[in-house]
Coordinates of C-alpha atoms and ligand atoms in Angstrom, one line a residue:
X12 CA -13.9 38.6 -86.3
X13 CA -10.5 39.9 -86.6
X14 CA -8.3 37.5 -84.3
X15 CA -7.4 33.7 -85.1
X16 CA -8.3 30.9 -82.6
X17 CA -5.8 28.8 -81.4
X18 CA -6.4 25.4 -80.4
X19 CA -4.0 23.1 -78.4
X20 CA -5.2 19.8 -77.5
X21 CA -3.4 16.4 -76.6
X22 CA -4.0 14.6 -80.2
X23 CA -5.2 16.2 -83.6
X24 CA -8.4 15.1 -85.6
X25 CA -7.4 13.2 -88.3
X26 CA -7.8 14.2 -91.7
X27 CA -11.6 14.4 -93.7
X28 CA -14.6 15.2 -92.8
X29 CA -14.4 15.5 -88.6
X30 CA -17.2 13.3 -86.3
X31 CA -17.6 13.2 -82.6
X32 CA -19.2 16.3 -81.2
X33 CA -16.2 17.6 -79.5
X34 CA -14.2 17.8 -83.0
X35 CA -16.6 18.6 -84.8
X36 CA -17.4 21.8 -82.3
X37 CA -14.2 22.8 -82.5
X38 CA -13.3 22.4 -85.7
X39 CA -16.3 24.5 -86.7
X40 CA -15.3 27.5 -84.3
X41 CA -11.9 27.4 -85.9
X42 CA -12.7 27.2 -89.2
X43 CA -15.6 29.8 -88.9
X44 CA -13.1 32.4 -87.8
X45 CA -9.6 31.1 -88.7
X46 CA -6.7 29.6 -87.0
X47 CA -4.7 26.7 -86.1
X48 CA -5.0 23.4 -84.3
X49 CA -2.3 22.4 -82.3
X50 CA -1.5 18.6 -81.1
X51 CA 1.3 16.1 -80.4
X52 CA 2.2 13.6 -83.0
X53 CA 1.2 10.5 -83.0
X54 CA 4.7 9.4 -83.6
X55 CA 7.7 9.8 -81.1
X56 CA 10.9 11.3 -82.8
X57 CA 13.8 14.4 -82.3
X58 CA 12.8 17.2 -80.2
X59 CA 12.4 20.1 -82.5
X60 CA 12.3 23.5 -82.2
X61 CA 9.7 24.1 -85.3
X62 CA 6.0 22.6 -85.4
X63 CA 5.8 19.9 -88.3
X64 CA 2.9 21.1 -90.5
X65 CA 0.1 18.1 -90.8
X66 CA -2.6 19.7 -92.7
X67 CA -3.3 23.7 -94.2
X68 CA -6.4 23.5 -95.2
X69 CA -9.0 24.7 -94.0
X70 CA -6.7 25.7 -91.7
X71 CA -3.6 25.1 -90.3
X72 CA -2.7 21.7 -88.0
X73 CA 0.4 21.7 -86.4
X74 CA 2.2 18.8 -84.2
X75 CA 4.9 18.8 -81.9
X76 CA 7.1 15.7 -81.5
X77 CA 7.7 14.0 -78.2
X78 CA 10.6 11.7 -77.4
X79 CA 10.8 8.4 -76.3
X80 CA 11.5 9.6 -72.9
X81 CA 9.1 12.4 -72.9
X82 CA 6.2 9.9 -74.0
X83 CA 7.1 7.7 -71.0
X84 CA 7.2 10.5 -68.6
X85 CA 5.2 13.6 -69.8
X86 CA 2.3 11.4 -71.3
X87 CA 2.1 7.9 -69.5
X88 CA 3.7 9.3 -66.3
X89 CA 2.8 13.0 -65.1
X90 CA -0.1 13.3 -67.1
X91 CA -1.4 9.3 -67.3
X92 CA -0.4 8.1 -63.7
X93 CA -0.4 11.3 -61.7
X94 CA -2.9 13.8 -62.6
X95 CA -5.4 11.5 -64.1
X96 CA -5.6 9.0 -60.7
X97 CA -5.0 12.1 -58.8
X98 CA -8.2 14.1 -60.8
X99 CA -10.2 10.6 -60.6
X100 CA -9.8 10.1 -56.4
X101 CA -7.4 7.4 -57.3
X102 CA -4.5 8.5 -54.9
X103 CA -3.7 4.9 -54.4
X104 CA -2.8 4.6 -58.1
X105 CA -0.6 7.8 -58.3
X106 CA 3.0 6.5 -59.3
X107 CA 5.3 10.1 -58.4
X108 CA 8.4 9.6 -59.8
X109 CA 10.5 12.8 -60.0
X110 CA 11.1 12.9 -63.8
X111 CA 7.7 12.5 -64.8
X112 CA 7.3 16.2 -63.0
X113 CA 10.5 17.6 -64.8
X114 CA 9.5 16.5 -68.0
X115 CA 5.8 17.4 -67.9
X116 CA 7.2 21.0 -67.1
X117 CA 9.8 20.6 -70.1
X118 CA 7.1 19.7 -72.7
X119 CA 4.9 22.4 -71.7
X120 CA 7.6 25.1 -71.8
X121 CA 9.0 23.7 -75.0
X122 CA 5.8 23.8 -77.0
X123 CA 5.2 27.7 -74.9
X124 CA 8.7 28.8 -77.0
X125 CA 7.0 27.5 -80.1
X126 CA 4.1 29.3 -79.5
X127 CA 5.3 32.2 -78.4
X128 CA 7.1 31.9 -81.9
X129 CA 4.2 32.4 -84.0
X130 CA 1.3 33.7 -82.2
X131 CA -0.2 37.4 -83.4
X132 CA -1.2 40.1 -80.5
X133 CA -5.1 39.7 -81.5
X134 CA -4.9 36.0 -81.1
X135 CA -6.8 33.7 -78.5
X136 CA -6.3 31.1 -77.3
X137 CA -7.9 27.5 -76.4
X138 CA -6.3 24.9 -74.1
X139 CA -7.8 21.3 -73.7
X140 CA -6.7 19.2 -70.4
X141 CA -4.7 18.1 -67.9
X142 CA -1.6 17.4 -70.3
X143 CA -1.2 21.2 -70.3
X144 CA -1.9 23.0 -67.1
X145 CA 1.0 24.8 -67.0
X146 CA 1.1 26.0 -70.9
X147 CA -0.3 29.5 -70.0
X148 CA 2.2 30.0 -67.2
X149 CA 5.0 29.5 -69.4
X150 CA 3.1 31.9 -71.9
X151 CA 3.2 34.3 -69.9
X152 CA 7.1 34.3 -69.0
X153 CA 7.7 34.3 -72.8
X154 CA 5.5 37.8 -72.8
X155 CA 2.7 36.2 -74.0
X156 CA -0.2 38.4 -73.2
X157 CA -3.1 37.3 -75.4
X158 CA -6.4 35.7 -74.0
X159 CA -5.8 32.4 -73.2
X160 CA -8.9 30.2 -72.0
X161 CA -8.5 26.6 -70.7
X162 CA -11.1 23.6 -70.1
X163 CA -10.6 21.2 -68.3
X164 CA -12.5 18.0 -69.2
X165 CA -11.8 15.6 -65.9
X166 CA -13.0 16.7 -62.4
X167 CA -11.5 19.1 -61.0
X168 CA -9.4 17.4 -57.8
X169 CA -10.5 18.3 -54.0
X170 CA -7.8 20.0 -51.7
X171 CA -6.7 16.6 -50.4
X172 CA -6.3 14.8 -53.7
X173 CA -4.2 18.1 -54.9
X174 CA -2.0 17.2 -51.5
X175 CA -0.8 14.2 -52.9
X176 CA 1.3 16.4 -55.5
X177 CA 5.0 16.7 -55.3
X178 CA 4.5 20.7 -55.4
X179 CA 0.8 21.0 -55.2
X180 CA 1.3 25.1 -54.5
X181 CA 2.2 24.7 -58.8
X182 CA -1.1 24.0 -59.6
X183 CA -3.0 26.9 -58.5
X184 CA -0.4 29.1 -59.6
X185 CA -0.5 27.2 -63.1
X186 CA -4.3 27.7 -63.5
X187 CA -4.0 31.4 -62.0
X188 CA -2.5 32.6 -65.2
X189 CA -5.4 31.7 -67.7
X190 CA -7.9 34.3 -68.1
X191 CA -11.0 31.7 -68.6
X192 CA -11.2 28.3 -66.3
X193 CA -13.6 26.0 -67.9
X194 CA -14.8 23.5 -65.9
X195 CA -17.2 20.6 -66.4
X196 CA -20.3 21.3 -63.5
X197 CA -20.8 23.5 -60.7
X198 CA -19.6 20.9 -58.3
X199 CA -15.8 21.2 -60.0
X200 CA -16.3 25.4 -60.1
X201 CA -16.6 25.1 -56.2
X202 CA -13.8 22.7 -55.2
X203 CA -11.5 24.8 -57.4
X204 CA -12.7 27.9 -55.8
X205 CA -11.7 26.2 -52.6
X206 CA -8.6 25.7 -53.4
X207 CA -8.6 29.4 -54.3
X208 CA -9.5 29.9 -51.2
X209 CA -7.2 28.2 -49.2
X210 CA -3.7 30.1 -50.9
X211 CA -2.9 33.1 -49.5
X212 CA -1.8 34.0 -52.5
X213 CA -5.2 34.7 -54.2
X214 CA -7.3 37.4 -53.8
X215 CA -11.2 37.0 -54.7
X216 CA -12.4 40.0 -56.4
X217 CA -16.4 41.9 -56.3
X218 CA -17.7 39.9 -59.4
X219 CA -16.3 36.7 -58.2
X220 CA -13.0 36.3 -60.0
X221 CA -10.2 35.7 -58.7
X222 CA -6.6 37.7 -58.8
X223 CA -3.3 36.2 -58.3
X224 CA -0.4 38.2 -59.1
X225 CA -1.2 40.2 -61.9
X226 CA -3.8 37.9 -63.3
X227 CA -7.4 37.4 -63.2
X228 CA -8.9 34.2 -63.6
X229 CA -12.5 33.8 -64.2
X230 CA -13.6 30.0 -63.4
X231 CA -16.5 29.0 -64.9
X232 CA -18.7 25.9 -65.5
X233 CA -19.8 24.8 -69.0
X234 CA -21.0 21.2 -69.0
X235 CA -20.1 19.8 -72.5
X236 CA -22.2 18.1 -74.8
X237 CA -22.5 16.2 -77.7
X238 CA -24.4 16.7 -81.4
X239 CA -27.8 16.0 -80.4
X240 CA -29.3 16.0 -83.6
X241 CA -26.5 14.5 -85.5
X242 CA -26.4 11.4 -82.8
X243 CA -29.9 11.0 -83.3
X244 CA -30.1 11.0 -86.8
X245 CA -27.3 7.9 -87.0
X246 CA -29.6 6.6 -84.3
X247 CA -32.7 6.7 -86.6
X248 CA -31.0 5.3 -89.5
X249 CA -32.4 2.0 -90.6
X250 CA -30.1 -1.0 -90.5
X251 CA -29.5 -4.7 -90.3
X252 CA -29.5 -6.0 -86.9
X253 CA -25.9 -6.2 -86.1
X254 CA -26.4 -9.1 -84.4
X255 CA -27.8 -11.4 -86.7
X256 CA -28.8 -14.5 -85.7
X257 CA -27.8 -14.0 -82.0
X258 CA -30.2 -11.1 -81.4
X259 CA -31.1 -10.5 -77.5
X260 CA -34.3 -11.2 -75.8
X261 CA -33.6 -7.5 -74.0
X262 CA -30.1 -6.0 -73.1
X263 CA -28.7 -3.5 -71.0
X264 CA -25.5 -1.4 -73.0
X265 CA -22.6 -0.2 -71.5
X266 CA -19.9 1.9 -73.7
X267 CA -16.8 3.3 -72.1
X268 CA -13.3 3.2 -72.5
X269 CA -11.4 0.5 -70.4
X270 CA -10.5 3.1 -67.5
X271 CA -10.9 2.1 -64.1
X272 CA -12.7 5.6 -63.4
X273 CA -15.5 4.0 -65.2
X274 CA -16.3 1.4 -62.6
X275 CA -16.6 -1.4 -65.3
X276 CA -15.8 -4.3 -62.2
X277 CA -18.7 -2.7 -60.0
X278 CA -21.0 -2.8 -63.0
X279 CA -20.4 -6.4 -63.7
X280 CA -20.6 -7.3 -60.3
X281 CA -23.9 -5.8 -60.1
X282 CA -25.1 -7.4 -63.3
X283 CA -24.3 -10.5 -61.5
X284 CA -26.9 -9.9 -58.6
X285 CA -29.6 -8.9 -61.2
X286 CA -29.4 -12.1 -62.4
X287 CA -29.6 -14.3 -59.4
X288 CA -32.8 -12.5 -59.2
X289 CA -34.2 -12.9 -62.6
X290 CA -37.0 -15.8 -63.4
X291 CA -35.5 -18.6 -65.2
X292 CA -37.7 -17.5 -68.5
X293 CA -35.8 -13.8 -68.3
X294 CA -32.6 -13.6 -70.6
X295 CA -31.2 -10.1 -70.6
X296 CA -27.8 -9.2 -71.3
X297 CA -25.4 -6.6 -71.0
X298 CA -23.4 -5.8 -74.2
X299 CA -20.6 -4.1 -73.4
X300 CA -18.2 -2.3 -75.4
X301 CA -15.0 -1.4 -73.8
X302 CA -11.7 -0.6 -76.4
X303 CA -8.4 -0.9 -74.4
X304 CA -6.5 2.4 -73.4
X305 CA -3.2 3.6 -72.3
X306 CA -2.2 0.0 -72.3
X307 CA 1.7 0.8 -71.4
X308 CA -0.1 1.9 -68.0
X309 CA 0.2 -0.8 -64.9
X310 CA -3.2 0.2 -63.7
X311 CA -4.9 -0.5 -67.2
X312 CA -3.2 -4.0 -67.7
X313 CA -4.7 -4.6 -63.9
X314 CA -8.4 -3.7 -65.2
X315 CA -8.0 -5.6 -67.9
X316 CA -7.5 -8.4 -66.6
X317 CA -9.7 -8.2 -63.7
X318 CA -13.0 -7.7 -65.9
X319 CA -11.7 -10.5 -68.1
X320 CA -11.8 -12.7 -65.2
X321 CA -15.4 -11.1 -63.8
X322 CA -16.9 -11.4 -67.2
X323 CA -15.7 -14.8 -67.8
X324 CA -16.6 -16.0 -64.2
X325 CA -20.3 -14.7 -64.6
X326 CA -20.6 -16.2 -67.9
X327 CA -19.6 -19.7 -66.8
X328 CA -22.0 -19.5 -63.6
X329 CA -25.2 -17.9 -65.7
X330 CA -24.8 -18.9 -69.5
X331 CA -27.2 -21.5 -71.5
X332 CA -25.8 -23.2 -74.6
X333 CA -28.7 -20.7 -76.1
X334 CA -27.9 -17.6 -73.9
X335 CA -24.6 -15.1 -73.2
X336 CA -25.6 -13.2 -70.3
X337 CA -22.1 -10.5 -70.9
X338 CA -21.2 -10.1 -74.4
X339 CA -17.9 -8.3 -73.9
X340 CA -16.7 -6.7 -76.7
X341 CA -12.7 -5.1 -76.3
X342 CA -12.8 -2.5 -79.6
X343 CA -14.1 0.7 -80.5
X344 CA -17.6 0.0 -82.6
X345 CA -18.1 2.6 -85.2
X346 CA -19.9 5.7 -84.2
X347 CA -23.3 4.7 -86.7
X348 CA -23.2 1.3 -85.4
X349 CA -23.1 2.5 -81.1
X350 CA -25.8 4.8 -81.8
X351 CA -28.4 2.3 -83.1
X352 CA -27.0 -0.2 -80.2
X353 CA -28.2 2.5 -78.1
X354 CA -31.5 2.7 -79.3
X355 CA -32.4 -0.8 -79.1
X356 CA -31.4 -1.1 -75.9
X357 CA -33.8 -1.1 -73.0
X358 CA -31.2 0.7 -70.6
X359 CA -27.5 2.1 -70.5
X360 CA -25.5 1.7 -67.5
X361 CA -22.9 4.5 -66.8
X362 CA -21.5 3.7 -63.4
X363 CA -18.6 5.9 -63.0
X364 CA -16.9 6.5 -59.5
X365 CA -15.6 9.6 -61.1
X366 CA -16.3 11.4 -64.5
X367 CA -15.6 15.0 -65.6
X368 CA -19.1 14.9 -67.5
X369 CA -19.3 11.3 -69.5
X370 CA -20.4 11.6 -73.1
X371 CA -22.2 8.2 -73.2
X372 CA -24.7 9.3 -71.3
X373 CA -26.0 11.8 -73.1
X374 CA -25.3 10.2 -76.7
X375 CA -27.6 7.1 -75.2
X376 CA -30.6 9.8 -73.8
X377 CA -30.3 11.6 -77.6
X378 CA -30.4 8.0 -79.9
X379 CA -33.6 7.1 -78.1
X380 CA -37.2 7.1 -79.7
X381 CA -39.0 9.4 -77.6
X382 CA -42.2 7.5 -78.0
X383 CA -40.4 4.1 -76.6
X384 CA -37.6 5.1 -74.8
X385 CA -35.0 2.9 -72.9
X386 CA -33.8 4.2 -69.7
X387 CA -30.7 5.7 -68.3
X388 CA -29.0 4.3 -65.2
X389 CA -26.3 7.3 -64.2
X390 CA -23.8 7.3 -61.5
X391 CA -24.2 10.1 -59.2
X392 CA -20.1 10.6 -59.8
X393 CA -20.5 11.6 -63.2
X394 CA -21.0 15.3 -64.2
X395 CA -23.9 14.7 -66.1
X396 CA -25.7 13.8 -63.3
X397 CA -25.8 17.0 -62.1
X398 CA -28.3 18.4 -64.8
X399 CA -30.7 14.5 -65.3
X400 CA -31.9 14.3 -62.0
X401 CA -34.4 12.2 -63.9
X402 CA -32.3 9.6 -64.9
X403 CA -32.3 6.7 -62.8
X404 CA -29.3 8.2 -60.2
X405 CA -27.0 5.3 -58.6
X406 CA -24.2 4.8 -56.1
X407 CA -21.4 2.9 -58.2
X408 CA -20.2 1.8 -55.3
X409 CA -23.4 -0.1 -54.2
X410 CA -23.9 -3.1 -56.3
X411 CA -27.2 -4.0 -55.3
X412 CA -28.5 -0.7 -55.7
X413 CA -27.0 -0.9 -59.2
X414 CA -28.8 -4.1 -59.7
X415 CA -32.0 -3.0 -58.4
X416 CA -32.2 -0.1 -61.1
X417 CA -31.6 -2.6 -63.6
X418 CA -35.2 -4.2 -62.4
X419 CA -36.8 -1.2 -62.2
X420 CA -35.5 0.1 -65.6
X421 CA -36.5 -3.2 -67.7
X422 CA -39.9 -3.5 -65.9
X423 CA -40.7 0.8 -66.4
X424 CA -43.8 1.8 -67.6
X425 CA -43.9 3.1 -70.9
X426 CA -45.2 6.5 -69.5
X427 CA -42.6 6.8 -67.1
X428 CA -39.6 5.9 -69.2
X429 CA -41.1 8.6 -71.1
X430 CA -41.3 11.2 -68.8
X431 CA -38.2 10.3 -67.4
X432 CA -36.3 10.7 -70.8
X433 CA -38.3 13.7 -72.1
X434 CA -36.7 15.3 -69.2
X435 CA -33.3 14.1 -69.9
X436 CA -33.0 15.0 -73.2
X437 CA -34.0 18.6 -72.6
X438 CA -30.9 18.7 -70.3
X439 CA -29.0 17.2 -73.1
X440 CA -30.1 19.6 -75.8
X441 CA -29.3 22.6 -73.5
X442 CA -25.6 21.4 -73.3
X443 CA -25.3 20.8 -77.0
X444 CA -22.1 20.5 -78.0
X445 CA -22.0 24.0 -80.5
X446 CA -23.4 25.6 -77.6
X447 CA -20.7 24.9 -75.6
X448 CA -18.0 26.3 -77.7
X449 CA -19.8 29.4 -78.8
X450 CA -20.5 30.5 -74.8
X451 CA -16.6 29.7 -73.9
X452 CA -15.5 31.3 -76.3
X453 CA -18.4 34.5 -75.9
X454 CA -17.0 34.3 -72.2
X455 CA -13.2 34.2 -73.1
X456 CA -13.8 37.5 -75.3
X457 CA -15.3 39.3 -72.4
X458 CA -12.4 38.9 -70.1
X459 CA -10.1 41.1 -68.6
X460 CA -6.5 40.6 -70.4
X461 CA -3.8 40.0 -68.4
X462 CA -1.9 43.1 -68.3
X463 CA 1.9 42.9 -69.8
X464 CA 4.8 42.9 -67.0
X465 CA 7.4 45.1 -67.7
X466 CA 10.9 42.8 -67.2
X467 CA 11.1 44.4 -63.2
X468 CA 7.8 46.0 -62.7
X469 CA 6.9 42.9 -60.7
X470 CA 9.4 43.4 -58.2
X471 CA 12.4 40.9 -59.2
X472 CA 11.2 40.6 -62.5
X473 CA 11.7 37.2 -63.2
X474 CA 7.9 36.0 -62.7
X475 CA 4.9 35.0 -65.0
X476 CA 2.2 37.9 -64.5
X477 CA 0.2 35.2 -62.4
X478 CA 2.9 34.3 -60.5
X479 CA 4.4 35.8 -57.2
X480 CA 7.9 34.5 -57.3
X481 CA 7.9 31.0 -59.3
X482 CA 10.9 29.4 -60.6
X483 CA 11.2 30.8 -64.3
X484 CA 13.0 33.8 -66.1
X485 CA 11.1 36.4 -67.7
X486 CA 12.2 35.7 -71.4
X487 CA 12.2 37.4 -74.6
X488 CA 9.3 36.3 -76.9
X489 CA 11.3 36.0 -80.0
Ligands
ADQ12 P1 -13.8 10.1 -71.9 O1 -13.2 9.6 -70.6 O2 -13.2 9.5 -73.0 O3 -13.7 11.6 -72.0 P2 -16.7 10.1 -72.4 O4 -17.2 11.4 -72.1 O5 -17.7 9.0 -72.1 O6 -15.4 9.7 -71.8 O7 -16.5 10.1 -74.0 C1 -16.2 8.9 -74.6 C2 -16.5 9.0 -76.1 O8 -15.9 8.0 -76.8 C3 -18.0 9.0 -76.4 O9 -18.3 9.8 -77.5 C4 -18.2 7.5 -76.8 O10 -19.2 7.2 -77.7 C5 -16.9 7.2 -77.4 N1 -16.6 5.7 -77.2 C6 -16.4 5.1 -76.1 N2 -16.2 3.8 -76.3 C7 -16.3 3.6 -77.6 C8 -16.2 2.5 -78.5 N3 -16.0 1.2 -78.0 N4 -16.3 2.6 -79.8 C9 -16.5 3.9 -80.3 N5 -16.6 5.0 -79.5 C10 -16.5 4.9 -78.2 C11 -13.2 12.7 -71.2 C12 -13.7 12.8 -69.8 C13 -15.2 12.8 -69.7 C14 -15.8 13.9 -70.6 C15 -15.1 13.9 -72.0 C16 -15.5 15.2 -72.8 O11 -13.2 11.7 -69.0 O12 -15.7 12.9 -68.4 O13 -17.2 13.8 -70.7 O14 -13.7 13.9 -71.9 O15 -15.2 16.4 -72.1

């Protein structure tokens, strides 16, 4: 294949060998065909108007510094406390704050120019996430005219959530000027088609597309997934028991990040009530791994604290000097050690009140034996409910429902937990990760570019070619 691929995502792998499905999928399709990764530094620093060059081989990594100031209101503002609340039905949590919006624009245009710098006509390109919405926009003002294909990995917000925007016209216009929209399920493709919908600007088109401006955006769903086979080999692997002497009668795992999308409180909570109804003889616990996140962020000290104090309250109520109902664990686990967790556990609880897709589900449904499988307890919120209909579905919102699949899911039948996971890991395989990748990009290939805009052709000729009259100059690429 002739043209490179150009990633851009929030952070870079690291260096060696890659894990984790989404890396590893990507960093197969770019080194399959050639091309270049492209990330922010881990490190704030100057503003520059060059990439810093991390890694060449086996192909090219390039970062882009932010500044102190852009950190704070790029990253941990616009993109942390506005669009990921906002994406998440957290409106209550959305902090506007007028430079986190002029900075977040700033960023993306600065690292368009440096784009715009180095990209070759037959290049394409890949955008990952909510940190650059805007990046093909301000490609295209540059004269940047390749295919540029973007995924987003949260849900996609309804028209009310997108209300709570300073500008919230921006955001269709922004999206308007990819070729490809990736989105997580079916139930994201139709709220942004709504949205679509509801601008007068946009135009849908015969096959379903839809034109804005001179674009034409193609939105599409493509539910990631993970390695199945990979996952399941770590899974397989034998081991010592990581837990020694204090192995578990039975437990229940739980493996998320410490983001109040997740519904971690609910989940305890709900733990709680399944054990006010558990014989005195029963001693299940929950193990529950939770590494801290975006920790400069108000709303993540908040959850922090609160599941402290939940976790610590249950403990004192329930434990035995023989028995730790919650074993609460605040660190990532390594990815060999989670996947035999997951196997010996008799369920997983994943009880999201919002998630684009959510990983854990799927890596818990591929590490398990298939002759004596545990069983999945999925929020209906997360987007990998929409294809395992046959795990056992739950409003995160309803704690006793919550606790009354916990029941059901330690007292299964063999020969249903195995129907029930036979049928979830066929979705999961279907979605696997390398999959994924090679039908985005299939997709991307087969759009229609976006036709260069001579500088007046669009009648002022100061707009993006997916824009009809936005604030920026048509500039030269060079
Ligand atoms: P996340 O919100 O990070 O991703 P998720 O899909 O669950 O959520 O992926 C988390 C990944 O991190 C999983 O592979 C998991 O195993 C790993 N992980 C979590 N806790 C860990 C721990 N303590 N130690 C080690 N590893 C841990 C975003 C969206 C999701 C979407 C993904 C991919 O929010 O909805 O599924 O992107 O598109």
């Amino acid at each position: 294949m002739p043209e490179r691929l150009i990633v851009v995502s929030n952070r870079l792998p690291g260096g060696g060998k890659p894990s984790g499905g989404l890396v590893v999928a990507l960093h197969d399709a770019i080194a399959d065909r050639g091309g270049i990764w492209i990330g922010a530094h881990p490190e704030t620093g100057e503003a520059s108007d060059t990439f810093e060059e991390v890694e060449t081989t086996p192909y090219r990594k390039l970062a882009f510094r932010l500044t102190e100031e852009e950190q704070e209101n790029y990253y941990l503002g616009f993109a942390n406390s506005v669009l990921w609340p906002l994406c998440h039905r957290r409106g209550d949590l959305v902090d506007l704050q007028s430079e986190y919006e002029r900075d977040y624009i700033a960023v993306n245009r600065r690292l368009a120019r440096l784009i715009a710098d180095m990209v070759e006509e037959e290049d394409i390109l890949w955008i990952h996430d909510y940190h650059f919405l805007p990046l093909a926009y301000e490609l295209r003002k540059l004269g940047v005219f390749n295919r540029i294909g973007f995924f987003l990995h949260i849900p996609f917000p309804s028209l009310a959530d997108l209300s709570v925007l300073p500008t919230p016209a921006s955001f269709a216009e922004w999206l308007a000027s990819y070729n490809l929209l990736g989105l997580q399920t079916r139930r994201d493709v139709a709220r942004c088609l709504e949205m679509y919908r509801s601008d007068p600007r946009a135009e849908f088109l015969p096959d379903g597309t839809v034109k804005f401006g001179m674009n034409v955006v193609s939105v599409r769903s493509f539910p990631i997934g993970i390695d199945v086979a990979d996952f399941a080999r770590a899974a397989a692997e034998p081991a010592p028991s990581p837990f020694g002497r204090e192995e578990p009668d039975e437990y229940v795992i739980g493996v998320d990040r410490l983001d109040y999308s997740k519904g971690l409180p609910n989940r305890f909570h709900a733990f709680g009530e399944f054990l006010e109804t558990c014989p005195d003889t029963r001693r299940p616990c929950l193990i529950q791994i939770a590494p801290p996140t975006r920790e400069q962020v108000k709303a993540y000290q908040d959850i922090t604290r609160e599941l402290e104090e939940i976790a610590g309250r249950l403990n004192g109520r329930f434990a035995a000097l023989d028995w730790t109902p919650i074993r609460y664990i605040h660190r990532a686990v390594e990815r060999e050690e989670l996947a035999r967790l997951h196997r010996n556990a008799k369920a997983c609880l994943v009880t999201s009140l919002a998630d684009g897709m959510n990983l854990v589900a799927k890596e818990f449904v591929a590490a398990q034996d298939p002759d004596d499988p545990g069983v999945l307890i999925l929020s209906k919120f997360a987007g990998a409910a929409e294809d395992m209909g046959q795990a056992l579905l739950v409003n995160p919102y309803n704690t006793s429902e919550i606790a009354e699949a916990i029941e059901t899911a330690l007292d299964m039948s063999l020969e249903e937990r195995r129907q029930r996971h036979a049928a979830c890991l066929e979705a999961v395989e279907a979605s696997d990760v390398s999959l994924w990748s090679s039908h985005f990009l299939g997709m991307l290939e087969r759009c229609m570019p976006t036709l260069p805009v001579r500088r007046g052709a669009a009648g002022g000729g100061g707009e993006a070619p997916g824009g009809t009259g936005g604030s920026g100059m048509m500039a030269d690429r060079a």
